[in-house]
C-alpha positions as CSV (number, residue, x, y, z in Angstrom):
1,M,103.5,113.2,48.5
2,Q,105.5,116.2,49.3
3,A,108.1,117.8,46.8
4,H,111.5,118.9,48.4
5,G,113.6,120.9,46.0
6,R,117.3,120.6,46.1
7,A,120.0,122.1,43.9
8,D,122.3,120.1,42.5
9,Q,126.1,121.2,41.8
10,L,125.2,122.8,38.5
11,G,122.5,124.8,39.9
12,H,119.8,123.2,38.8
13,T,116.9,122.2,40.9
14,L,115.9,118.8,41.7
15,T,112.5,117.8,42.9
16,V,112.3,114.9,45.1
17,L,108.7,113.4,45.8
18,R,108.8,111.8,49.2
19,P,105.6,109.7,50.6
20,V,103.9,111.6,53.4
21,P,103.5,109.2,56.6
22,Y,99.8,108.5,57.4
23,H,98.6,105.8,58.7
24,D,95.1,104.3,57.7
25,P,93.9,101.9,60.3
26,D,91.3,100.2,58.0
27,A,93.9,99.5,55.4
28,E,96.0,98.2,58.6
29,T,93.4,96.1,59.6
30,L,92.7,95.0,56.2
31,R,95.7,94.2,55.6
32,L,96.8,91.7,59.1
33,F,93.2,90.3,58.1
34,V,94.4,89.3,54.7
35,A,97.9,88.0,56.2
36,A,96.3,86.1,58.7
37,T,93.7,84.6,56.0
38,V,96.5,83.3,53.5
39,G,98.8,82.5,56.4
40,A,95.6,80.1,58.2
41,L,95.2,78.5,54.2
42,L,98.5,77.8,53.5
43,A,98.8,76.3,57.1
44,G,95.6,74.4,56.5
45,L,94.0,75.4,59.8
46,V,90.7,76.7,57.9
47,P,88.8,73.9,57.6
48,R,88.3,72.7,54.0
49,R,84.5,72.1,52.4
50,P,83.9,68.5,53.6
51,R,83.6,66.0,50.6
52,P,80.0,64.6,50.3
53,G,79.9,61.0,51.9
54,P,77.6,58.2,50.8
55,Q,74.2,59.3,51.6
56,P,70.9,57.2,52.2
57,R,68.3,57.4,49.6
58,S,65.0,59.0,50.3
59,D,63.6,55.6,49.7
60,E,65.7,53.7,52.2
61,P,64.8,53.5,55.9
62,P,67.8,54.7,58.3
63,R,70.4,52.1,59.0
64,V,70.4,50.7,62.5
65,I,73.8,49.6,63.9
66,E,73.6,47.5,67.2
67,L,76.7,47.2,68.8
68,T,77.7,44.5,71.6
69,V,79.8,44.9,74.3
70,A,81.2,42.0,75.7
71,R,82.5,41.7,79.5
72,S,84.8,39.3,80.7
């Protein structure tokens, strides 16, 4: 911040603090990443952890499903 002195009508000096313009590329990158991640989460574009389906028990053999296609 830089201090700028200014005199008011009564002659008192007022100090006004103004931010010094500074561009931090790392902060800007982090800000963009957070904004994109939050936006994607809100939009539902980020896949959520899948819910576990029925798992075969270890003592069961794997199931085999046979499909027959009839041609006419």
